[in-house]
Amino acid sequence: MSEEKSLHFIEEIIEGDLAAGKHQSIITRFPPEPNGYLHIGHSKSICLNFGLAKKYGGTTNLRFDDTNPVTEDTEYVDSIKEDIKWLGFEWSNEFYASDYFDSLLEFAVQLIQKGLAYVDDSSSEEIAQLKGTPTESGKDSPFRNRTVEENMALFMAMKEGKYKDGEKVLRAKIDMTSSNMLMRDPIIYRIKHAHHHRTGNKWCIYPMYDFAHGQSDSIEKITHSICTLEFIPHRELYNWFIEKLEIYPSHQYEFARLNMTYTVMSKRKLLQLVNEGHVTSWDDPRMPTISGFRRKGYTPNSIRNFCDKIGVAKRENLIDLSLLEFCLREDLNTTAKRVMAVLDPIKLIITNYPANTSEILQSENGPDETMGNRDLHFSNELWIEREDFMEEAAKKWFRLAPGAMVRLKSAYIVRCDSFEKDAAGKISAVYCTYFPESKSGSDNSGLSVKGTIHWVSVAHAATAEVRLYDRLFRVENPSSEEGDFKDYINPHSLEIIPNAYIEQSLLSADLNDRFQFIRKGYFCLDKDSTKDRLIFNRTATLKDAWVKEVKKG
Ligand code: ATP
Ligand code: MG
């Protein structure tokens, strides 16, 4: 029950602010830079920002932080919107930092006029040199004491395109001796003769992130501007701009970002995986992007529950990928439709069942009766899973073996009488006797068996490609290993089964359907499917295979 859960620190701050009358209601924002697809880390920020507004009756803006024309693209804007909607959230306003370029220019002019900003002709190397180090204070630039008039004229000339990229910058005049490096006269505008995905060629100067972000918050009257811990040192600058410009005092609060095992989470790295062909696309089901998880068959519910479970803290940690998978299984276990599919087939022939006939049996669609039943064709030739047969039964083997009995799911009990091998020595067929009185639902055979296996009727089976995914990385924290993170890619992250046998009901599968292939895992239809060729993605195995492996040692 959410009522029983204790408040996290941001909820406490908000409840305090509301109780003190500091705000009548809250406004949060989610501010992605449209330079890549959203990843699972972003969903933590989305759930937090939208979740808080929902909980406290406030609103959330979606704001694209699009101040860097070179890396941004409308493809990313569209994907970000799709992902947020899919997660189940609605924004009140769709804003763009680029909408504020005129206001931001005005803010820059105000700082110049107050003697709080100056145009610097130094090269980036010279600026870096005078910046000092965390233990050694910086030195003033030779251009620091230009007059207001001179700065105004130069800044306007920058804006009008009189200079080349990098020739001049506008800097805030703060304190070159500050212990916070970000306060040592940060650059607030740079020259970039580049086309912007929204403003086109209107601008050749662009505000820096720090100059755009806080002021955008302020323009939108964001009450609680929530970001990740690495922005703590930026807060002083954030507040400085608000104070000097005398604008709406938004406040910045920082929480620990999500880091997850077997995953990289920076868009820069994800872009490398796509561009260098380690995965097929941003929405490759192995990618930790929201679109990748969606395509793999994750549900919005499972991701929201995951974000809820990991909580909101002030200290960084590494969350186990298994927790996300746990949330997924918890959701799919109650909602996924049960079906049968055979991934690695051998033929089972029932010698006492009439050939060339079939019957229709009933099988449950869900873990209980509430999801109803569906028709299943049964005949004398069935596909079963190779791993469900053993030539010589091991101890505690409850599946098929010569002389052993097993139940065929939703059908009959069969006993294996003999088997056949192909020229290569591989099992090609097993021959069985079935017991007509053992039919599921009306079994009065008096037989009792311990194992149940799945099957698909040979004459009635359809085929499909099945894609089995494993973790993309073979080490827990690829970013912290020596060398390049890509050296730690799992070479077996995708196994393709070109021809699996599936029951007919799957022919009408929809992209939104979630299935449990009984005993094999959770699956969904892939968007690459065509009418003639269905493709299924494995969303997850039924159990956490990796835990088992660790235990085995
Ligand atoms: P990346 O480092 O992956 O490129 P970013 O922080 O540059 O991410 P933005 O588009 O700027 O990406 O992020 C939008 C919002 O999502 C920001 O408020 C950011 O703090 C938040 N965010 C990004 N990554 C995570 C994460 N791993 N966990 C929680 N929040 C995150
Ligand atoms: Mg960013």
XYZ file of C-alpha atoms and ligand atoms in Angstrom:
585
model
C 0.000 0.000 0.000
C 1.467 3.309 -1.021
C 0.015 4.993 2.094
C 2.215 2.842 4.273
C 5.379 3.571 2.360
C 7.499 6.243 3.976
C 8.117 9.425 2.035
C 11.358 9.872 0.148
C 13.344 13.064 0.652
C 11.853 14.930 -2.309
C 8.317 14.106 -1.193
C 9.212 15.409 2.243
C 10.478 18.665 0.741
C 7.330 19.069 -1.344
C 4.989 18.298 1.531
C 6.914 20.805 3.635
C 6.655 23.467 0.920
C 2.946 22.891 0.452
C 2.281 22.906 4.204
C 4.244 26.140 4.632
C 2.288 27.752 1.817
C 5.438 28.305 -0.219
C 3.586 26.898 -3.226
C -0.104 26.357 -3.845
C 0.688 23.548 -6.242
C 3.814 22.103 -7.805
C 5.199 22.134 -11.327
C 7.902 19.680 -12.340
C 9.526 19.055 -15.688
C 11.261 16.270 -17.539
C 14.071 17.845 -19.606
C 15.632 15.411 -22.082
C 18.201 16.503 -24.587
C 16.963 15.155 -27.936
C 20.311 13.599 -28.821
C 19.376 9.955 -28.416
C 16.622 7.592 -27.363
C 15.526 7.419 -23.754
C 16.999 4.642 -21.642
C 15.826 2.871 -18.524
C 17.621 5.493 -16.402
C 15.417 8.166 -17.891
C 12.354 6.219 -16.859
C 13.396 6.741 -13.255
C 13.415 10.490 -13.817
C 10.118 10.320 -15.744
C 8.374 8.279 -13.060
C 9.699 10.636 -10.411
C 8.780 13.928 -12.086
C 5.409 12.857 -13.449
C 4.689 10.735 -10.389
C 5.221 13.648 -7.975
C 2.940 15.951 -9.957
C 0.300 13.235 -10.055
C 0.580 12.566 -6.349
C 0.405 16.216 -5.319
C -2.065 17.422 -7.937
C 0.491 19.405 -9.897
C 1.611 19.422 -13.505
C 4.678 18.326 -15.460
C 6.176 19.928 -18.532
C 8.064 18.047 -21.158
C 10.938 20.293 -22.101
C 13.427 19.444 -24.778
C 16.804 20.794 -23.763
C 17.828 21.488 -27.327
C 20.640 23.983 -26.973
C 23.216 21.956 -28.850
C 22.277 22.063 -32.555
C 24.906 19.593 -33.692
C 23.774 16.418 -31.945
C 20.029 16.939 -31.878
C 17.377 15.627 -34.174
C 13.587 15.439 -34.560
C 13.788 11.650 -34.791
C 14.847 11.746 -31.145
C 12.119 14.210 -30.219
C 9.483 11.874 -31.662
C 10.867 8.784 -29.986
C 11.050 10.538 -26.606
C 7.398 11.542 -26.814
C 6.349 8.056 -27.819
C 8.276 6.517 -24.917
C 6.826 8.830 -22.271
C 3.282 8.181 -23.499
C 3.928 4.471 -23.578
C 5.106 4.605 -19.960
C 1.680 6.015 -19.187
C 2.382 9.692 -18.535
C 0.955 12.874 -20.004
C 2.706 16.221 -20.025
C 0.827 19.488 -19.568
C 3.002 21.424 -21.993
C 5.530 20.549 -24.628
C 8.295 23.119 -24.508
C 11.699 23.536 -26.103
C 14.645 25.423 -24.644
C 15.028 26.765 -28.195
C 11.634 28.478 -27.722
C 13.434 30.630 -25.184
C 16.406 31.671 -27.314
C 15.059 35.244 -27.558
C 14.477 35.472 -23.809
C 17.864 33.924 -23.098
C 19.528 36.479 -25.335
C 17.689 39.161 -23.409
C 18.970 37.669 -20.130
C 22.524 37.728 -21.490
C 22.125 41.384 -22.437
C 20.879 42.154 -18.928
C 23.949 40.549 -17.411
C 26.216 42.562 -19.724
C 24.424 45.750 -18.764
C 24.832 44.957 -15.091
C 28.545 44.440 -15.671
C 28.117 40.737 -14.978
C 29.114 39.317 -18.351
C 31.889 39.968 -20.851
C 33.024 38.899 -24.278
C 36.258 36.956 -24.201
C 38.500 36.641 -27.285
C 40.697 33.956 -25.719
C 40.922 30.555 -27.367
C 39.447 27.593 -25.514
C 42.997 26.489 -24.609
C 43.786 29.891 -23.113
C 40.537 29.874 -21.189
C 41.275 26.399 -19.850
C 44.778 27.460 -18.848
C 43.566 30.421 -16.795
C 40.785 28.381 -15.220
C 43.100 26.921 -12.545
C 42.530 23.576 -10.883
C 40.295 22.442 -8.026
C 43.147 23.220 -5.621
C 44.549 26.293 -7.340
C 42.483 29.355 -8.121
C 42.094 30.698 -11.638
C 43.349 33.946 -13.127
C 41.384 36.737 -14.741
C 41.194 36.836 -18.505
C 42.840 39.892 -20.142
C 39.383 40.677 -21.610
C 37.581 40.627 -18.290
C 37.432 44.358 -17.829
C 35.908 45.451 -21.100
C 33.313 48.180 -20.776
C 29.603 47.523 -20.932
C 29.432 49.318 -24.303
C 32.271 47.320 -25.765
C 30.745 44.036 -24.527
C 27.353 44.984 -25.935
C 28.787 45.795 -29.332
C 30.877 42.627 -29.468
C 28.038 40.404 -28.308
C 25.721 41.835 -30.959
C 28.417 41.273 -33.561
C 28.704 37.662 -32.375
C 24.977 37.281 -32.791
C 25.075 38.826 -36.253
C 27.577 36.271 -37.446
C 30.639 38.511 -37.720
C 32.892 35.875 -36.166
C 33.837 32.291 -36.782
C 33.141 29.407 -34.395
C 35.303 29.671 -31.308
C 36.572 33.169 -32.032
C 34.730 34.704 -29.101
C 32.562 33.612 -26.189
C 30.369 35.398 -23.703
C 31.252 34.647 -20.086
C 29.541 35.416 -16.825
C 31.732 37.599 -14.618
C 31.638 35.814 -11.293
C 34.796 34.822 -9.456
C 37.972 33.257 -10.847
C 39.019 32.302 -7.315
C 35.828 30.455 -6.405
C 36.339 26.993 -4.952
C 33.608 25.866 -7.346
C 35.247 25.620 -10.769
C 31.869 26.192 -12.429
C 31.730 29.662 -10.867
C 35.016 30.720 -12.474
C 33.501 32.899 -15.156
C 31.574 30.157 -16.963
C 30.945 30.479 -20.681
C 27.288 31.294 -21.266
C 27.167 31.757 -25.052
C 29.263 30.247 -27.819
C 29.430 30.786 -31.558
C 28.250 27.839 -33.610
C 27.374 28.285 -37.251
C 25.110 25.263 -37.288
C 21.620 24.377 -38.395
C 19.226 23.775 -35.509
C 16.442 21.200 -35.813
C 13.837 23.791 -34.850
C 15.245 27.278 -35.322
C 16.988 26.469 -38.578
C 19.672 29.015 -39.449
C 18.260 31.835 -37.356
C 21.029 31.647 -34.769
C 24.773 31.343 -34.923
C 25.232 31.767 -31.175
C 23.811 29.238 -28.743
C 23.460 29.383 -24.946
C 25.378 26.852 -22.875
C 23.421 24.244 -20.938
C 23.895 26.022 -17.593
C 22.648 29.292 -18.984
C 19.591 27.710 -20.587
C 18.491 25.176 -18.038
C 17.778 27.201 -14.924
C 16.316 30.108 -16.828
C 14.011 27.746 -18.714
C 12.879 26.358 -15.354
C 12.290 29.894 -14.192
C 10.345 30.929 -17.302
C 8.057 27.928 -16.787
C 7.837 28.624 -13.030
C 9.013 25.131 -12.207
C 8.730 24.780 -8.431
C 10.895 21.688 -8.042
C 13.593 21.158 -10.631
C 14.785 17.622 -10.074
C 18.012 16.342 -11.561
C 20.742 13.814 -10.920
C 23.610 14.146 -8.434
C 26.256 15.229 -10.914
C 24.451 18.581 -11.072
C 25.119 19.418 -7.416
C 28.060 21.725 -8.290
C 25.843 23.429 -10.889
C 23.298 24.496 -8.273
C 25.383 27.478 -7.136
C 25.488 28.778 -10.694
C 21.801 27.972 -11.214
C 20.989 30.149 -8.204
C 23.428 32.882 -9.212
C 21.695 33.440 -12.570
C 18.258 33.510 -10.948
C 19.417 35.973 -8.316
C 21.227 38.311 -10.705
C 18.452 38.264 -13.279
C 15.807 38.625 -10.567
C 13.571 35.994 -12.111
C 11.253 33.325 -10.683
C 13.207 31.318 -8.103
C 12.968 27.707 -9.201
C 14.881 25.317 -6.955
C 17.098 22.472 -7.970
C 17.071 19.147 -6.076
C 19.355 16.251 -6.827
C 18.769 12.500 -6.556
C 20.914 9.469 -7.362
C 20.745 8.351 -10.966
C 19.851 4.795 -11.831
C 22.793 2.549 -12.632
C 22.047 -1.037 -13.512
C 24.192 -4.170 -13.779
C 25.121 -5.610 -17.198
C 24.150 -2.315 -18.790
C 25.627 0.939 -20.013
C 23.433 3.958 -19.651
C 25.015 6.909 -21.357
C 23.520 8.002 -24.648
C 27.012 8.500 -26.029
C 27.808 4.843 -25.432
C 24.432 3.650 -26.659
C 24.979 5.621 -29.854
C 28.294 3.819 -30.349
C 26.569 0.443 -29.996
C 24.123 1.434 -32.725
C 26.569 3.165 -35.057
C 29.187 0.427 -34.840
C 26.650 -2.311 -35.473
C 26.887 -4.131 -32.142
C 23.097 -3.970 -32.125
C 20.743 -3.364 -35.025
C 19.072 -0.165 -33.843
C 18.159 1.998 -30.870
C 15.173 -0.271 -30.265
C 17.105 -3.508 -30.592
C 15.629 -5.676 -27.815
C 19.076 -5.969 -26.236
C 19.343 -2.216 -25.773
C 18.550 -0.708 -22.357
C 16.431 1.898 -24.104
C 12.750 2.207 -23.313
C 12.004 1.373 -26.952
C 14.279 -1.673 -26.737
C 12.511 -2.932 -23.619
C 9.154 -2.263 -25.271
C 10.125 -4.226 -28.355
C 11.433 -7.022 -26.183
C 8.004 -7.279 -24.592
C 8.364 -5.352 -21.357
C 5.186 -3.745 -20.079
C 4.903 -0.126 -18.897
C 3.580 -1.487 -15.642
C 6.701 -3.542 -14.982
C 8.974 -0.543 -15.577
C 6.881 1.731 -13.377
C 6.876 -0.857 -10.599
C 10.617 -1.202 -10.930
C 11.103 2.561 -10.593
C 8.868 2.514 -7.561
C 10.796 -0.330 -5.944
C 14.258 1.190 -6.403
C 13.126 4.380 -4.680
C 14.681 7.813 -4.641
C 17.904 8.306 -2.748
C 20.811 10.686 -2.419
C 23.554 8.088 -2.842
C 24.578 6.353 -6.066
C 24.300 2.596 -6.265
C 24.162 -0.199 -8.802
C 20.762 -1.846 -9.172
C 20.607 -5.481 -10.191
C 19.095 -6.079 -13.607
C 17.340 -9.086 -12.044
C 15.126 -6.709 -10.090
C 13.745 -5.296 -13.337
C 13.235 -8.831 -14.618
C 11.521 -9.748 -11.376
C 9.059 -6.865 -11.836
C 8.473 -8.001 -15.391
C 7.754 -11.621 -14.444
C 5.500 -10.480 -11.621
C 3.406 -8.565 -14.161
C 3.466 -11.067 -17.021
C 2.733 -14.022 -14.788
C -0.770 -12.714 -14.213
C -1.391 -11.234 -17.674
C 0.462 -13.244 -20.331
C -1.563 -15.638 -22.420
C -0.399 -19.257 -22.125
C 0.374 -20.934 -25.425
C 2.507 -23.796 -26.666
C 5.524 -23.585 -28.925
C 8.332 -26.047 -29.553
C 11.706 -24.451 -30.121
C 13.937 -27.484 -30.649
C 11.646 -30.163 -32.042
C 11.623 -33.920 -32.185
C 8.614 -35.880 -33.378
C 6.398 -37.850 -31.038
C 4.272 -40.477 -32.781
C 1.319 -42.026 -30.991
C 1.014 -45.494 -32.417
C -2.449 -46.253 -31.046
C -4.051 -42.955 -32.090
C -5.732 -43.096 -35.522
C -3.713 -41.442 -38.276
C -5.180 -38.664 -40.416
C -7.703 -37.630 -37.785
C -7.598 -35.012 -35.107
C -9.611 -33.713 -32.200
C -9.965 -30.338 -30.604
C -8.970 -30.045 -26.971
C -9.374 -27.157 -24.579
C -6.452 -25.451 -22.866
C -6.471 -22.624 -20.313
C -5.256 -19.221 -21.511
C -4.056 -18.063 -18.133
C -2.733 -19.193 -14.782
C -6.344 -19.707 -13.655
C -9.773 -19.971 -15.321
C -10.404 -16.220 -15.521
C -8.730 -15.873 -18.917
C -10.831 -18.614 -20.507
C -9.854 -21.486 -22.777
C -8.783 -21.907 -26.341
C -8.949 -24.706 -28.905
C -5.943 -26.928 -29.473
C -5.662 -29.481 -32.248
C -4.421 -32.896 -31.209
C -3.359 -35.706 -33.538
C -1.126 -38.775 -33.701
C 1.994 -36.781 -34.613
C 3.233 -34.075 -32.331
C 6.304 -31.903 -31.994
C 7.856 -32.025 -28.567
C 10.994 -30.423 -27.173
C 14.222 -32.384 -27.681
C 15.228 -31.690 -24.084
C 12.069 -33.417 -22.838
C 13.331 -36.808 -23.935
C 16.218 -38.811 -22.506
C 17.496 -41.976 -24.033
C 18.474 -43.247 -20.610
C 16.437 -41.701 -17.851
C 18.462 -40.077 -15.122
C 17.424 -40.236 -11.488
C 14.389 -38.043 -10.789
C 13.748 -37.619 -14.498
C 10.006 -37.080 -14.790
C 9.809 -36.465 -18.508
C 9.975 -38.861 -21.452
C 12.325 -41.817 -21.638
C 11.859 -45.366 -22.867
C 9.239 -46.968 -20.630
C 8.421 -43.694 -18.868
C 5.069 -41.926 -18.803
C 4.334 -38.241 -19.009
C 1.285 -36.034 -19.448
C 0.952 -34.005 -22.626
C -0.296 -30.623 -21.444
C -4.115 -30.318 -21.701
C -4.230 -33.707 -23.450
C -3.391 -37.294 -22.539
C -0.874 -39.360 -20.689
C 1.529 -41.178 -23.006
C 4.109 -43.885 -22.452
C 7.261 -44.001 -24.531
C 7.815 -47.379 -26.164
C 10.744 -46.783 -28.487
C 12.734 -44.157 -30.308
C 14.581 -43.618 -33.561
C 17.788 -41.839 -34.516
C 18.800 -40.197 -37.747
C 22.010 -40.913 -39.669
C 23.902 -38.433 -37.512
C 22.867 -40.266 -34.363
C 20.438 -37.606 -33.195
C 17.023 -38.567 -31.883
C 14.518 -38.052 -34.681
C 11.327 -39.610 -33.335
C 9.880 -41.211 -30.240
C 7.025 -43.702 -30.381
C 4.377 -43.690 -27.703
C 1.120 -45.291 -26.603
C -1.581 -42.978 -25.304
C -4.255 -43.694 -22.727
C -7.621 -42.468 -24.004
C -9.196 -42.409 -20.544
C -6.472 -40.029 -19.240
C -7.810 -36.983 -21.092
C -7.202 -33.772 -19.124
C -10.301 -32.591 -17.346
C -11.928 -36.031 -17.370
C -9.089 -38.310 -16.368
C -10.320 -41.602 -14.937
C -7.337 -43.657 -15.978
C -6.070 -44.103 -12.443
C -2.564 -43.394 -13.785
C -0.373 -40.898 -12.054
C 2.572 -39.129 -13.613
C 4.931 -36.487 -12.284
C 5.833 -34.644 -15.481
C 3.855 -32.564 -17.947
C 5.355 -31.489 -21.254
C 4.177 -29.134 -23.985
C 3.625 -30.098 -27.619
C 2.224 -28.883 -30.936
C 0.369 -31.066 -33.445
C 2.538 -31.579 -36.532
C -0.343 -31.265 -38.966
C -1.632 -28.114 -37.311
C 1.551 -26.306 -36.332
C 2.585 -23.000 -37.795
C 6.201 -21.899 -37.914
C 7.904 -18.781 -36.671
C 11.335 -17.348 -36.145
C 12.167 -17.055 -32.476
C 14.815 -14.715 -31.136
C 16.341 -15.563 -27.797
C 18.098 -12.687 -26.084
C 20.629 -12.724 -23.350
C 22.394 -9.894 -21.543
C 24.267 -7.539 -23.816
C 27.311 -7.458 -21.529
C 29.086 -10.287 -19.829
C 30.328 -8.274 -16.853
C 28.349 -6.497 -14.148
C 29.668 -3.032 -14.742
C 31.146 -2.673 -18.237
C 31.847 1.042 -17.786
C 34.101 0.465 -14.806
C 36.210 -2.273 -16.422
C 39.620 -1.649 -17.907
C 39.699 -0.724 -21.589
C 36.734 -0.126 -23.809
C 33.259 -1.019 -22.557
C 32.595 -2.705 -25.899
C 35.253 -5.315 -25.133
C 32.762 -6.721 -22.647
C 29.891 -7.318 -25.020
C 28.375 -10.785 -24.640
C 28.997 -12.538 -27.979
C 25.975 -14.763 -27.344
C 23.425 -12.053 -26.684
C 21.213 -13.214 -29.550
C 20.347 -16.728 -30.662
C 17.990 -17.111 -33.598
C 15.778 -20.139 -34.053
C 14.711 -19.929 -37.690
C 11.892 -22.453 -37.515
C 10.111 -23.035 -34.278
C 6.722 -24.760 -34.245
C 3.935 -22.732 -32.742
C 0.291 -23.444 -32.096
C -2.164 -21.941 -34.574
C -3.697 -19.436 -32.177
C -0.427 -17.483 -32.410
C -1.113 -16.676 -36.053
C -3.423 -13.903 -34.906
C -0.907 -12.460 -32.427
C -0.820 -8.712 -32.098
C 2.166 -6.524 -31.192
C 0.511 -5.709 -27.882
C -0.041 -9.332 -26.892
C 2.123 -10.913 -24.265
C 2.560 -14.668 -24.224
C 3.974 -17.287 -22.022
C 5.274 -20.090 -24.196
C 4.575 -22.719 -21.580
C 7.788 -23.876 -19.882
C 9.911 -21.765 -22.263
C 9.494 -18.183 -21.144
C 7.673 -14.975 -21.987
C 7.480 -13.927 -25.616
C 5.974 -11.248 -27.818
C 5.611 -10.607 -31.503
C 8.420 -8.568 -33.036
C 7.602 -5.596 -35.217
C 9.677 -7.060 -38.072
C 7.049 -9.798 -38.485
C 5.121 -10.091 -41.725
C 1.978 -12.040 -42.472
C 4.055 -14.843 -43.936
C 6.801 -14.785 -41.407
C 6.115 -14.305 -37.747
C 8.971 -13.414 -35.439
C 8.784 -13.765 -31.676
C 11.134 -12.176 -29.176
C 11.867 -13.795 -25.879
C 11.062 -11.177 -23.280
C 12.422 -13.212 -20.393
C 12.967 -16.737 -19.281
C 10.529 -18.046 -16.676
C 13.190 -18.061 -14.007
C 16.359 -16.149 -13.516
C 18.859 -18.410 -15.274
C 21.809 -16.323 -14.129
C 21.078 -16.810 -10.452
C 21.160 -20.548 -10.990
C 24.463 -20.328 -12.795
C 26.068 -18.332 -10.025
C 24.861 -20.877 -7.470
C 26.243 -23.728 -9.543
C 29.542 -21.881 -9.383
P 23.053 10.505 -20.681
O 24.177 10.714 -19.733
O 22.544 9.121 -20.744
O 23.289 11.075 -22.027
P 21.669 12.794 -19.889
O 21.581 13.122 -18.465
O 22.615 13.558 -20.712
O 21.852 11.246 -20.029
P 19.266 14.018 -20.603
O 18.492 13.864 -21.848
O 19.928 15.300 -20.347
O 20.291 12.850 -20.597
O 18.381 13.588 -19.355
C 17.080 13.992 -19.118
C 16.786 13.808 -17.666
O 16.918 12.449 -17.303
C 17.734 14.611 -16.808
O 16.994 15.259 -15.804
C 18.644 13.567 -16.232
O 19.102 13.949 -14.968
C 17.755 12.335 -16.176
N 18.547 11.119 -16.256
C 19.457 10.788 -17.195
N 20.034 9.609 -16.923
C 19.471 9.162 -15.772
C 19.641 8.002 -14.964
N 20.521 7.051 -15.273
N 18.887 7.887 -13.849
C 18.002 8.830 -13.525
N 17.798 9.949 -14.230
C 18.515 10.124 -15.342
Mg 22.199 15.850 -20.337
